[in-house]
């Protein structure tokens, strides 16, 4: 089974964090070479990014509450504990940019890491996934059937799908191979990151806060 790595606050409301330096909006990928998928760019495309504009200092919104192991203000950021588990499964693969988190009194709370997933693959089974695969001059992407209906483009829906088809992601184990965390190059939104059963089990067993894992679709060999 494939899991979506989601983040959910353990508190009654979301607590954010603000950058004290850097500029998230200027962070870009190192390599923009087209690979047939969505145009690679930003922090969630599955490619390494330049460190130049990545913040190194953040201000936590409410020091009465401990920062969860998984948090997602601006960019997915993780504790030292969460980082160690991910690196145990895929060492020297993903980017972990260190950032010092301070309270409003400028006291250091902890050093955390912005996680940039650096595996970008085609992980879905193209025959069994119940979305529409669209190709254009700039690449290709998956789109839900209901989006095409809403846009007045039902002619783009293939014959084997009806206009009320619900989206079902079906992952292909052979295409995923031995990877444990990745992003799919053809998914525009809701693009994980996706993780393996093994990594999901390790994260759940460690009782990490802020983690919201959900099973995603089926899996074929």
CSV table of C-alpha atoms in Angstrom, one decimal, residues 56-215:
chain,number,residue,atom,x,y,z
A,56,UNK,CA,17.6,29.8,8.2
A,57,UNK,CA,15.6,31.5,11.0
A,58,UNK,CA,11.9,31.2,11.8
A,59,UNK,CA,9.6,32.6,14.5
A,60,UNK,CA,7.2,30.1,16.0
A,61,UNK,CA,3.7,31.5,16.5
A,62,UNK,CA,3.0,30.3,20.1
A,63,UNK,CA,5.8,29.2,22.4
A,64,UNK,CA,3.2,27.7,24.8
A,65,UNK,CA,2.9,24.8,22.4
A,66,UNK,CA,5.7,22.6,21.3
A,67,UNK,CA,6.4,22.5,17.6
A,68,UNK,CA,5.1,19.1,16.2
A,69,UNK,CA,7.6,16.7,14.6
A,70,UNK,CA,5.8,17.4,11.3
A,71,UNK,CA,4.7,20.9,10.5
A,72,UNK,CA,3.9,22.7,7.2
A,73,UNK,CA,4.1,26.5,7.5
A,74,UNK,CA,5.4,27.6,4.1
A,75,UNK,CA,7.3,24.3,3.5
A,76,UNK,CA,7.2,20.9,5.2
A,77,UNK,CA,9.5,21.0,8.1
A,78,UNK,CA,10.5,18.2,10.5
A,79,UNK,CA,12.2,17.6,13.8
A,80,UNK,CA,15.5,15.9,14.2
A,81,UNK,CA,13.7,12.7,15.1
A,82,UNK,CA,11.6,12.6,12.0
A,83,UNK,CA,14.6,13.5,9.8
A,84,UNK,CA,16.6,10.6,11.2
A,85,UNK,CA,13.8,8.1,10.3
A,86,UNK,CA,13.5,9.3,6.8
A,87,UNK,CA,17.3,9.3,6.3
A,88,UNK,CA,17.4,5.8,7.7
A,89,UNK,CA,15.4,4.6,4.7
A,90,UNK,CA,16.9,6.9,2.0
A,91,UNK,CA,20.2,8.3,3.2
A,92,UNK,CA,21.9,11.1,1.2
A,93,UNK,CA,18.8,11.4,-1.1
A,94,UNK,CA,16.6,14.3,0.1
A,95,UNK,CA,17.4,17.8,1.1
A,96,UNK,CA,17.1,18.8,4.7
A,97,UNK,CA,17.7,22.6,5.2
A,98,UNK,CA,18.3,23.5,8.8
A,99,UNK,CA,16.4,26.4,10.3
A,100,UNK,CA,16.5,27.8,13.9
A,101,UNK,CA,13.0,28.3,15.3
A,102,UNK,CA,12.7,31.1,17.9
A,103,UNK,CA,9.9,32.4,20.1
A,104,UNK,CA,8.7,36.0,20.1
A,105,UNK,CA,11.3,36.8,22.8
A,106,UNK,CA,14.0,35.7,20.4
A,107,UNK,CA,14.9,32.6,22.4
A,108,UNK,CA,15.9,29.5,20.4
A,109,UNK,CA,13.4,26.7,20.7
A,110,UNK,CA,14.9,24.1,18.4
A,111,UNK,CA,16.6,23.5,15.1
A,112,UNK,CA,14.4,22.0,12.5
A,113,UNK,CA,14.7,21.0,8.8
A,114,UNK,CA,12.8,22.0,5.7
A,115,UNK,CA,12.2,18.7,3.8
A,116,UNK,CA,12.6,18.8,0.0
A,117,UNK,CA,11.7,15.4,-1.5
A,118,UNK,CA,14.2,14.6,-4.3
A,119,UNK,CA,12.6,11.6,-5.9
A,120,UNK,CA,10.4,12.5,-8.9
A,121,UNK,CA,8.9,9.6,-10.8
A,122,UNK,CA,5.9,8.3,-12.7
A,123,UNK,CA,4.3,6.1,-10.0
A,124,UNK,CA,0.8,5.6,-11.1
A,125,UNK,CA,-0.6,2.7,-13.2
A,126,UNK,CA,-1.8,4.4,-16.4
A,127,UNK,CA,-4.2,1.6,-17.3
A,128,UNK,CA,-6.0,1.4,-13.9
A,129,UNK,CA,-5.9,5.0,-12.5
A,130,UNK,CA,-9.4,6.5,-13.1
A,131,UNK,CA,-8.2,10.0,-14.0
A,132,UNK,CA,-7.6,11.4,-17.4
A,133,UNK,CA,-4.0,11.7,-18.7
A,134,UNK,CA,-3.6,14.9,-20.7
A,135,UNK,CA,-0.6,15.6,-22.9
A,136,UNK,CA,0.3,19.0,-24.2
A,137,UNK,CA,3.4,20.9,-25.6
A,138,UNK,CA,4.9,21.5,-22.2
A,139,UNK,CA,4.5,18.0,-20.7
A,140,UNK,CA,1.6,15.9,-19.3
A,141,UNK,CA,-0.5,15.6,-16.2
A,142,UNK,CA,-3.4,13.7,-14.6
A,143,UNK,CA,-6.7,15.5,-14.2
A,144,UNK,CA,-10.0,14.3,-12.5
A,145,UNK,CA,-12.9,13.6,-14.8
A,146,UNK,CA,-15.1,16.0,-12.9
A,147,UNK,CA,-12.7,18.9,-13.7
A,148,UNK,CA,-13.1,18.2,-17.4
A,149,UNK,CA,-16.9,18.1,-17.0
A,150,UNK,CA,-16.9,21.4,-15.1
A,151,UNK,CA,-14.7,23.0,-17.8
A,152,UNK,CA,-17.0,21.9,-20.5
A,153,UNK,CA,-14.4,19.5,-22.0
A,154,UNK,CA,-16.1,16.1,-21.8
A,155,UNK,CA,-14.7,15.3,-25.3
A,156,UNK,CA,-11.3,14.7,-23.5
A,157,UNK,CA,-12.7,11.9,-21.4
A,158,UNK,CA,-11.7,8.5,-22.8
A,159,UNK,CA,-14.4,6.1,-23.7
A,160,UNK,CA,-13.8,3.7,-20.7
A,161,UNK,CA,-14.6,6.4,-18.2
A,162,UNK,CA,-18.0,7.9,-17.6
A,163,UNK,CA,-18.6,11.5,-16.7
A,164,UNK,CA,-19.4,10.7,-13.1
A,165,UNK,CA,-16.2,8.6,-12.6
A,166,UNK,CA,-14.6,9.2,-9.2
A,167,UNK,CA,-10.8,9.6,-9.1
A,168,UNK,CA,-9.0,6.5,-8.0
A,169,UNK,CA,-5.2,6.5,-7.8
A,170,UNK,CA,-3.6,3.1,-8.5
A,171,UNK,CA,0.1,3.0,-7.9
A,172,UNK,CA,2.5,0.7,-9.8
A,173,UNK,CA,5.0,-1.2,-7.5
A,174,UNK,CA,7.3,-1.9,-10.4
A,175,UNK,CA,7.6,1.8,-11.3
A,176,UNK,CA,8.1,2.8,-7.6
A,177,UNK,CA,10.8,0.2,-7.2
A,178,UNK,CA,12.7,0.5,-3.9
A,179,UNK,CA,11.8,4.1,-3.2
A,180,UNK,CA,10.3,5.1,0.1
A,181,UNK,CA,9.3,8.7,-0.4
A,182,UNK,CA,8.6,10.5,-3.7
A,183,UNK,CA,6.5,12.9,-5.7
A,184,UNK,CA,4.7,11.9,-8.9
A,185,UNK,CA,5.8,14.0,-11.9
A,186,UNK,CA,2.3,13.9,-13.5
A,187,UNK,CA,0.2,15.0,-10.5
A,188,UNK,CA,-0.7,18.7,-10.4
A,189,UNK,CA,-2.3,18.9,-7.0
A,190,UNK,CA,-2.4,16.7,-3.9
A,191,UNK,CA,1.0,15.4,-4.9
A,192,UNK,CA,1.9,13.7,-1.7
A,193,UNK,CA,4.6,13.2,-0.8
A,194,UNK,CA,3.9,9.5,-1.2
A,195,UNK,CA,5.6,7.0,1.1
A,196,UNK,CA,6.0,3.2,1.3
A,197,UNK,CA,4.5,0.8,3.7
A,198,UNK,CA,7.8,0.4,5.4
A,199,UNK,CA,8.5,4.1,6.0
A,200,UNK,CA,4.8,4.6,7.1
A,201,UNK,CA,5.2,1.8,9.7
A,202,UNK,CA,8.4,3.3,11.0
A,203,UNK,CA,6.9,6.8,11.3
A,204,UNK,CA,3.8,5.5,13.0
A,205,UNK,CA,5.8,3.3,15.5
A,206,UNK,CA,7.8,6.4,16.5
A,207,UNK,CA,4.7,8.3,17.8
A,208,UNK,CA,5.6,11.4,15.9
A,209,UNK,CA,3.3,14.5,16.4
A,210,UNK,CA,1.7,16.3,13.5
A,211,UNK,CA,1.8,13.3,11.2
A,212,UNK,CA,-1.3,12.4,9.3
A,213,UNK,CA,-0.9,9.3,7.2
A,214,UNK,CA,-3.7,8.1,4.9
A,215,UNK,CA,-3.8,5.0,2.6
